[in-house]
CSV table of C-alpha atoms in Angstrom, one decimal:
chain,number,residue,atom,x,y,z
A,1,MET,CA,35.6,16.8,8.7
A,2,SER,CA,32.7,16.3,10.3
A,3,SER,CA,29.7,14.5,10.0
A,4,ASN,CA,27.1,17.2,8.5
A,5,HIS,CA,29.8,18.1,5.7
A,6,SER,CA,29.7,13.9,4.8
A,7,SER,CA,26.3,14.6,4.9
A,8,ALA,CA,25.6,17.7,3.1
A,9,GLN,CA,28.4,16.0,0.9
A,10,ALA,CA,26.7,12.7,-0.6
A,11,GLY,CA,22.8,13.8,-0.3
A,12,PRO,CA,22.8,15.6,-3.9
A,13,GLU,CA,23.6,12.2,-4.6
A,14,GLU,CA,20.8,10.0,-2.9
A,15,GLY,CA,17.8,9.3,-4.6
A,16,VAL,CA,15.1,11.4,-2.7
A,17,VAL,CA,13.1,8.4,-1.2
A,18,ARG,CA,16.8,6.9,0.2
A,19,SER,CA,17.6,10.2,1.5
A,20,THR,CA,14.0,10.9,2.6
A,21,VAL,CA,14.1,7.0,5.0
A,22,ARG,CA,17.4,8.3,6.2
A,23,GLY,CA,15.6,12.0,7.5
A,24,LEU,CA,12.5,10.3,8.9
A,25,LEU,CA,14.8,7.8,10.6
A,26,ALA,CA,16.6,10.7,12.6
A,27,PRO,CA,15.6,10.9,15.9
A,28,ARG,CA,14.7,13.9,16.1
A,29,ARG,CA,11.7,12.5,13.3
A,30,ALA,CA,11.2,9.0,14.8
A,31,LEU,CA,10.5,9.8,18.4
A,32,PRO,CA,7.5,12.5,17.0
A,33,ILE,CA,6.3,9.9,14.3
A,34,ALA,CA,5.8,6.7,16.4
A,35,LEU,CA,4.4,8.6,18.6
A,36,VAL,CA,1.8,9.5,16.5
A,37,VAL,CA,1.8,5.5,14.5
A,38,VAL,CA,2.1,4.1,18.1
A,39,PRO,CA,-1.7,5.3,19.9
A,40,LEU,CA,-3.2,5.3,15.7
A,41,THR,CA,-2.6,1.3,16.3
A,42,ILE,CA,-3.2,0.8,19.4
A,43,ILE,CA,-6.6,2.9,18.7
A,44,GLN,CA,-6.9,1.0,15.9
A,45,ASP,CA,-6.9,-2.6,17.3
A,46,ALA,CA,-8.9,-1.0,20.3
A,47,TYR,CA,-12.0,-0.8,18.4
A,48,SER,CA,-11.1,-2.4,15.7
A,49,ARG,CA,-12.1,-6.6,15.9
A,50,ASP,CA,-10.4,-7.5,12.9
A,51,ALA,CA,-7.7,-10.1,12.7
A,52,PHE,CA,-6.2,-7.5,9.8
A,53,ALA,CA,-6.6,-4.7,11.9
A,54,VAL,CA,-3.3,-4.0,13.1
A,55,PRO,CA,-1.3,-5.0,10.0
A,56,LEU,CA,-4.1,-2.6,7.7
A,57,ALA,CA,-2.7,0.4,10.3
A,58,LEU,CA,0.3,-0.4,9.3
A,59,LEU,CA,0.5,-1.0,6.2
A,60,LEU,CA,-1.2,3.2,5.7
A,61,CYS,CA,1.0,5.2,8.0
A,62,GLY,CA,4.1,2.9,6.4
A,63,SER,CA,3.0,3.4,3.0
A,64,PHE,CA,2.2,7.2,3.9
A,65,LEU,CA,5.8,8.1,5.3
A,66,LEU,CA,6.8,6.0,2.4
A,67,VAL,CA,5.5,7.8,0.0
A,68,GLY,CA,4.2,11.1,0.6
A,69,PRO,CA,7.1,13.3,2.5
A,70,SER,CA,9.4,11.4,-0.7
A,71,LEU,CA,6.4,12.1,-3.7
A,72,TRP,CA,6.7,15.7,-2.7
A,73,ARG,CA,9.6,16.1,-2.8
A,74,ALA,CA,10.1,14.7,-6.1
A,75,LEU,CA,7.4,16.4,-7.3
A,76,PHE,CA,8.8,20.5,-5.7
A,77,PRO,CA,12.6,19.6,-4.9
A,78,MET,CA,14.0,22.1,-3.7
A,79,GLU,CA,16.8,24.5,-4.8
A,80,ARG,CA,20.7,23.2,-4.2
A,81,GLY,CA,21.9,26.8,-5.1
A,82,PRO,CA,22.4,29.2,-8.5
A,83,ARG,CA,22.5,27.6,-11.8
A,84,LYS,CA,25.2,28.6,-13.3
A,85,ARG,CA,25.3,30.1,-17.0
A,86,SER,CA,27.0,28.6,-19.5
A,87,LEU,CA,26.7,28.0,-23.2
A,88,GLU,CA,27.8,24.3,-22.7
A,89,ALA,CA,24.8,24.1,-19.8
A,90,ALA,CA,22.6,21.7,-20.8
A,91,PRO,CA,18.8,23.2,-20.7
A,92,ARG,CA,17.4,22.0,-17.7
A,93,PRO,CA,14.2,19.4,-18.6
A,94,ALA,CA,11.0,21.5,-18.0
A,95,ARG,CA,8.7,19.9,-15.8
A,96,PRO,CA,4.8,20.4,-15.8
A,97,ASN,CA,3.8,22.8,-13.6
A,98,PRO,CA,2.8,23.4,-10.5
A,99,LEU,CA,-0.9,22.6,-10.5
A,100,ALA,CA,-0.4,19.3,-12.2
A,101,ARG,CA,1.9,18.3,-9.4
A,102,VAL,CA,-0.5,19.4,-7.2
A,103,LEU,CA,-3.0,17.5,-8.8
A,104,VAL,CA,-0.3,14.7,-8.4
A,105,TYR,CA,0.7,14.7,-5.5
A,106,GLY,CA,-3.4,15.2,-4.3
A,107,PHE,CA,-3.9,12.1,-6.8
A,108,VAL,CA,-1.7,9.9,-5.4
A,109,GLY,CA,-2.6,10.5,-1.9
A,110,ALA,CA,-5.9,9.6,-2.5
A,111,ALA,CA,-6.1,6.4,-4.6
A,112,LEU,CA,-2.6,5.1,-2.7
A,113,VAL,CA,-4.8,5.5,1.5
A,114,LEU,CA,-8.1,4.7,-0.9
A,115,GLY,CA,-6.9,1.7,-2.2
A,116,ILE,CA,-5.3,0.4,1.1
A,117,GLY,CA,-8.3,1.5,3.1
A,118,GLU,CA,-10.7,0.3,0.9
A,119,PHE,CA,-10.1,-2.1,-1.8
A,120,LEU,CA,-7.4,-3.9,-0.1
A,121,PRO,CA,-10.1,-5.7,2.4
A,122,LYS,CA,-12.7,-6.6,-0.2
A,123,LEU,CA,-9.4,-8.4,-1.9
A,124,ILE,CA,-8.3,-10.0,1.8
A,125,GLY,CA,-12.3,-10.2,3.2
A,126,ALA,CA,-11.0,-8.7,6.0
A,127,GLY,CA,-13.9,-6.3,7.4
A,128,ARG,CA,-14.3,-2.6,8.0
A,129,THR,CA,-12.1,-1.1,11.2
A,130,PHE,CA,-11.3,2.2,12.7
A,131,LEU,CA,-8.8,3.6,10.6
A,132,THR,CA,-10.7,2.0,7.4
A,133,SER,CA,-14.5,3.3,7.7
A,134,GLY,CA,-15.7,5.9,5.8
A,135,PRO,CA,-15.0,9.0,8.1
A,136,SER,CA,-11.6,8.6,8.3
A,137,LEU,CA,-10.9,7.5,5.0
A,138,VAL,CA,-11.5,11.5,4.6
A,139,VAL,CA,-9.3,12.1,7.6
A,140,CYS,CA,-6.6,9.4,6.4
A,141,VAL,CA,-6.2,11.0,3.0
A,142,ALA,CA,-6.4,14.4,4.5
A,143,LEU,CA,-3.6,13.7,6.9
A,144,PHE,CA,-1.6,12.3,4.0
A,145,TRP,CA,-1.4,15.1,2.1
A,146,VAL,CA,-0.8,17.6,4.7
A,147,GLY,CA,1.9,15.2,7.4
A,148,GLY,CA,3.3,14.1,3.3
A,149,TRP,CA,4.6,17.9,2.9
A,150,GLY,CA,5.0,19.1,6.2
A,151,LEU,CA,7.4,16.2,6.3
A,152,ALA,CA,9.0,16.4,3.2
A,153,ARG,CA,9.7,20.2,3.7
A,154,ASP,CA,11.1,19.5,6.6
A,155,ILE,CA,13.4,17.0,5.6
A,156,ASP,CA,14.5,19.8,2.3
A,157,LEU,CA,14.8,22.5,4.7
A,158,GLU,CA,17.8,20.5,7.2
A,159,GLU,CA,19.9,19.1,4.4
A,160,HIS,CA,19.3,23.0,3.6
A,161,LEU,CA,20.8,23.4,6.3
A,162,ARG,CA,22.6,21.2,6.5
A,163,ARG,CA,23.8,22.3,2.7
A,164,GLU,CA,25.2,26.1,3.6
A,165,ARG,CA,27.4,24.8,6.9
A,166,ALA,CA,28.7,22.6,4.8
A,167,ARG,CA,29.0,25.2,2.5
A,168,SER,CA,29.7,27.9,5.4
A,169,GLU,CA,32.6,25.2,6.1
A,170,ALA,CA,34.4,25.2,3.1
A,171,LEU,CA,34.6,29.3,2.8
A,172,GLU,CA,35.8,28.8,6.2
A,173,ARG,CA,38.5,26.5,4.9
A,174,GLU,CA,39.2,29.2,1.9
A,175,ALA,CA,39.8,31.2,4.0
A,176,GLU,CA,42.2,30.5,5.7
A,177,HIS,CA,43.4,28.7,2.8
A,178,ALA,CA,44.1,32.6,1.5
A,179,GLN,CA,45.3,34.1,4.3
A,180,LEU,CA,48.6,31.5,4.4
A,181,LEU,CA,49.2,31.7,1.1
A,182,ALA,CA,49.2,35.5,1.5
A,183,LEU,CA,51.8,34.9,4.9
A,184,LYS,CA,54.0,33.4,3.0
A,185,THR,CA,53.9,35.8,0.2
A,186,HIS,CA,54.3,39.2,2.2
A,187,LEU,CA,57.4,38.6,2.7
A,188,ASP,CA,59.3,38.4,-1.3
A,189,PRO,CA,61.8,35.7,-0.8
A,190,HIS,CA,64.0,37.4,-3.1
A,191,PHE,CA,63.9,40.7,-1.2
A,192,LEU,CA,65.0,38.3,1.9
A,193,PHE,CA,67.7,37.1,0.4
A,194,ASN,CA,69.5,40.5,-1.2
A,195,THR,CA,68.5,41.6,1.9
A,196,LEU,CA,70.6,39.3,3.3
A,197,ASN,CA,73.6,38.6,1.1
A,198,ALA,CA,73.4,43.2,1.5
A,199,ILE,CA,74.0,42.6,4.9
A,200,ALA,CA,76.7,39.4,4.1
A,201,GLU,CA,77.8,42.4,2.2
A,202,TRP,CA,77.9,44.9,4.2
A,203,CYS,CA,79.9,42.7,7.6
A,204,ARG,CA,83.3,43.2,5.6
A,205,GLU,CA,82.5,47.1,4.6
A,206,ASP,CA,80.5,48.8,7.7
A,207,GLY,CA,79.5,46.8,10.4
A,208,ALA,CA,77.6,49.8,12.4
A,209,VAL,CA,75.2,49.1,9.2
A,210,ALA,CA,74.9,46.2,8.7
A,211,GLU,CA,74.3,45.8,12.6
A,212,LYS,CA,71.5,48.7,11.9
A,213,ALA,CA,69.8,46.3,8.8
A,214,ILE,CA,69.5,43.3,11.5
A,215,VAL,CA,68.2,45.3,14.5
A,216,GLN,CA,65.8,46.5,12.0
A,217,LEU,CA,64.8,42.9,9.6
A,218,SER,CA,64.6,41.2,12.9
A,219,SER,CA,62.1,43.8,13.6
A,220,MET,CA,60.6,43.2,10.8
A,221,LEU,CA,60.2,39.2,11.5
A,222,ARG,CA,59.3,39.5,14.8
A,223,THR,CA,56.6,41.6,14.0
A,224,MET,CA,55.1,40.0,11.1
A,225,MET,CA,55.2,36.7,13.1
A,226,THR,CA,52.8,38.3,15.4
A,227,GLY,CA,50.9,38.8,13.1
A,228,ILE,CA,51.0,35.7,12.3
A,229,THR,CA,48.3,34.6,15.5
A,230,GLU,CA,45.8,37.6,14.7
A,231,THR,CA,43.4,37.6,12.5
A,232,SER,CA,42.9,41.5,12.7
A,233,TRP,CA,45.3,44.1,13.7
A,234,ALA,CA,45.6,48.0,14.2
A,235,LEU,CA,45.8,49.8,11.1
A,236,GLU,CA,48.8,51.8,12.8
A,237,LYS,CA,50.8,48.4,13.5
A,238,GLU,CA,50.2,47.8,9.7
A,239,LEU,CA,52.2,51.5,8.9
A,240,GLU,CA,54.4,50.4,11.0
A,241,LEU,CA,55.5,47.4,9.5
A,242,ALA,CA,55.2,49.1,5.4
A,243,PHE,CA,56.9,52.1,6.8
A,244,ALA,CA,60.0,49.3,8.9
A,245,LEU,CA,59.8,47.7,5.5
A,246,PHE,CA,61.3,51.1,3.5
A,247,GLU,CA,64.3,52.4,6.1
A,248,LEU,CA,65.9,48.8,5.9
A,249,HIS,CA,65.6,49.3,2.0
A,250,ALA,CA,67.2,52.6,3.0
A,251,VAL,CA,69.6,51.3,4.7
A,252,ARG,CA,72.9,51.8,2.1
A,253,ASP,CA,71.5,55.0,1.0
A,254,PRO,CA,69.4,57.4,2.6
A,255,SER,CA,69.4,59.2,-0.7
A,256,PHE,CA,68.7,56.4,-3.1
A,257,PHE,CA,64.4,57.7,-2.3
A,258,THR,CA,62.0,59.3,0.4
A,259,VAL,CA,59.4,58.2,1.5
A,260,VAL,CA,56.5,60.8,1.9
A,261,ARG,CA,54.2,60.1,5.3
A,262,ASP,CA,51.1,61.9,5.2
A,263,VAL,CA,49.5,60.3,8.7
A,264,PRO,CA,46.2,61.9,10.7
A,265,SER,CA,48.0,61.3,14.0
A,266,PRO,CA,46.1,60.7,15.9
A,267,LEU,CA,44.9,57.9,13.1
A,268,PRO,CA,41.4,56.8,12.9
A,269,HIS,CA,40.3,53.3,15.0
A,270,VAL,CA,40.3,50.8,11.6
A,271,LEU,CA,41.1,47.4,12.1
A,272,VAL,CA,43.1,45.8,8.7
A,273,PRO,CA,43.9,41.8,8.2
A,274,PRO,CA,47.5,41.5,9.2
A,275,MET,CA,50.2,43.0,6.3
A,276,LEU,CA,48.2,43.7,4.5
A,277,LEU,CA,49.4,46.0,3.0
A,278,LEU,CA,53.1,45.0,2.8
A,279,PRO,CA,53.1,43.4,-0.5
A,280,LEU,CA,52.2,47.4,-1.8
A,281,ALA,CA,55.4,48.0,0.2
A,282,GLU,CA,57.3,45.5,-1.5
A,283,ASN,CA,55.6,46.0,-5.1
A,284,ALA,CA,56.4,50.4,-4.4
A,285,MET,CA,60.1,49.2,-3.5
A,286,LYS,CA,60.2,46.9,-6.5
A,287,HIS,CA,58.5,49.0,-9.2
A,288,GLY,CA,59.6,52.0,-8.5
A,289,PRO,CA,63.4,52.9,-6.3
A,290,LEU,CA,64.9,49.9,-7.3
A,291,ALA,CA,63.4,49.7,-10.7
A,292,ARG,CA,65.9,52.8,-11.1
A,293,ARG,CA,63.4,54.8,-10.7
A,294,ARG,CA,64.1,57.6,-8.1
A,295,GLY,CA,61.9,60.5,-6.3
A,296,GLU,CA,59.0,59.5,-3.4
A,297,VAL,CA,57.6,56.9,-2.0
A,298,VAL,CA,54.0,58.1,-0.2
A,299,VAL,CA,52.5,57.0,2.6
A,300,ARG,CA,48.1,58.4,2.6
A,301,VAL,CA,46.5,58.1,5.3
A,302,GLU,CA,42.6,59.8,5.2
A,303,VAL,CA,39.4,59.6,6.3
A,304,VAL,CA,36.7,60.3,3.5
A,305,ARG,CA,32.7,59.9,4.8
A,306,GLY,CA,33.4,56.8,7.7
A,307,LEU,CA,36.1,55.6,4.8
A,308,VAL,CA,39.6,55.1,5.5
A,309,ARG,CA,41.9,55.1,2.7
A,310,ILE,CA,45.1,54.0,2.5
A,311,GLU,CA,47.4,55.2,-0.8
A,312,ILE,CA,50.4,54.1,-1.7
A,313,GLY,CA,52.5,55.9,-4.8
A,314,ASN,CA,55.7,55.4,-5.4
A,315,PRO,CA,57.8,56.3,-8.7
A,316,GLY,CA,57.3,55.0,-12.4
A,317,LYS,CA,54.0,53.4,-13.8
A,318,PHE,CA,51.5,51.5,-13.6
A,319,MET,CA,51.8,48.2,-16.6
A,320,GLY,CA,49.1,46.1,-15.4
A,321,ASP,CA,49.3,43.4,-13.7
A,322,ARG,CA,52.5,41.5,-14.0
A,323,PRO,CA,51.2,37.7,-15.3
A,324,GLY,CA,52.1,34.7,-13.3
A,325,GLY,CA,51.9,37.5,-10.1
A,326,SER,CA,50.2,37.1,-6.9
A,327,GLY,CA,50.5,40.1,-4.2
A,328,LEU,CA,47.7,42.2,-5.9
A,329,PRO,CA,45.3,39.7,-6.8
A,330,ILE,CA,45.8,37.7,-2.4
A,331,VAL,CA,45.3,41.9,-1.0
A,332,ARG,CA,41.5,41.6,-3.6
A,333,LYS,CA,40.7,38.5,-2.0
A,334,ARG,CA,42.0,39.5,1.4
A,335,LEU,CA,39.7,42.4,1.7
A,336,GLY,CA,36.4,40.8,0.1
A,337,LEU,CA,37.2,38.4,2.8
A,338,ALA,CA,37.5,40.3,5.9
A,339,TYR,CA,35.1,43.3,4.9
A,340,GLY,CA,33.2,42.2,1.3
A,341,HIS,CA,31.3,45.2,-0.7
A,342,ASP,CA,32.5,46.9,2.3
A,343,ALA,CA,36.1,47.5,1.3
A,344,SER,CA,38.2,48.0,-2.1
A,345,PHE,CA,42.0,47.8,-4.3
A,346,SER,CA,43.2,49.6,-6.8
A,347,ILE,CA,46.0,50.2,-8.6
A,348,GLU,CA,46.4,52.3,-11.2
A,349,ALA,CA,49.1,54.9,-13.3
A,350,ASP,CA,48.9,58.2,-11.8
A,351,GLY,CA,51.0,61.0,-15.0
A,352,GLU,CA,54.3,58.6,-14.6
A,353,ARG,CA,53.8,57.2,-11.2
A,354,THR,CA,51.6,54.2,-9.8
A,355,ARG,CA,48.5,55.2,-7.5
A,356,ALA,CA,47.3,51.8,-4.9
A,357,LEU,CA,44.8,52.9,-2.9
A,358,VAL,CA,43.0,50.7,-0.4
A,359,VAL,CA,40.2,51.8,1.0
A,360,VAL,CA,38.3,50.3,4.5
A,361,PRO,CA,35.5,51.1,6.7
A,362,ILE,CA,35.8,51.6,10.2
A,363,SER,CA,36.1,49.0,13.0
A,364,PRO,CA,32.5,49.8,14.5
A,365,PHE,CA,34.9,47.9,17.7
A,366,VAL,CA,38.2,46.5,19.3
A,367,PRO,CA,38.5,42.6,18.9
A,368,GLU,CA,39.9,41.0,21.8
A,369,SER,CA,43.0,39.9,19.5
A,370,LEU,CA,43.7,43.6,19.2
A,371,ALA,CA,43.8,43.8,23.7
A,372,ARG,CA,46.3,40.8,23.3
A,373,ALA,CA,48.3,42.7,20.6
A,374,SER,CA,48.6,45.8,21.5
A,375,THR,CA,52.4,47.0,22.0
A,376,ILE,CA,54.9,46.9,18.3
A,377,VAL,CA,58.3,46.0,18.5
A,378,VAL,CA,60.6,48.9,16.6
A,379,ALA,CA,64.4,49.2,16.5
A,380,ASP,CA,65.3,49.0,19.4
A,381,GLY,CA,63.6,45.9,20.1
A,382,ALA,CA,61.7,47.8,22.5
A,383,THR,CA,57.4,48.1,22.7
A,384,LYS,CA,56.1,50.9,22.9
A,385,PRO,CA,52.0,50.9,22.6
A,386,LEU,CA,49.3,51.2,19.9
């Protein structure tokens, strides 16, 4: 885990003073601060004849650096993100209005500078110095107000950026986890085991059918292994994988169901997450032909106003999401991660049939990953261009 992420995680738990000191000690601020403090101390020493001149200058600078940014950040904390609303959530404590907080900041700054520059020298018997003269104290008060505000906002913005980067990394890890989980659930284990058991039985009864099933299953698995290494591939490749699944189910009895392919040629240029449609194809088979519901499995693709609509229909009425099922939620999540609000997914009953609809935007460009994966394995083990 990166240091930025660690800092971001620690930031919200730190006190304001501690996080401010940490921010001031960062090289990108420590060096400019030193370039201001050191010349001021040298000028104070050169234009003052009092032994307390240098300590007073360092005390003025140190108190400003410690109090100014910390006070502004305490009075005007930057929001750390949207607050979740709930009936049980404790109400946020009321803060004084902004004008009152500005007055508090201004009063504390003036009191601190005047206390160190005006009253402390009288208390310790020190004389007038360059920085504790009347005009210089006015400038010091102004510098406290403006400098404290500037440093506070800079530290806050940096911490906000660090938190957003950590959040982005967390979302990236979540996306990777969702993709891995999707890949694990793309090929139903029961389907795979049942297919292997069927192939074992066909080996005894019909060697030609068993051989054909093995070749088709091998082709599917080979294509799926290719998809694991890609973040996106062509819609044509995705559809070929879905049709390969249908063909595999139809190996034993081609008349058990029919596949209607309503797909334009050529297909529109669309990039989709690999194996996005495979859970929908499995769902169509599981709740259609494999549930003894004969009929057509329809795959339809059409372009409507810059969007590509991909429909998969099967016999059997949709009865709602199955409790504990992961296929449909994975499709929704992957669409959201890949396209945000530009894509949608729905599945509903259409009479005594089920219709699943995926809508994605037409891709504006071809990524390098698609150029590297521009072929698909077909049943005989050869490849063909997309």
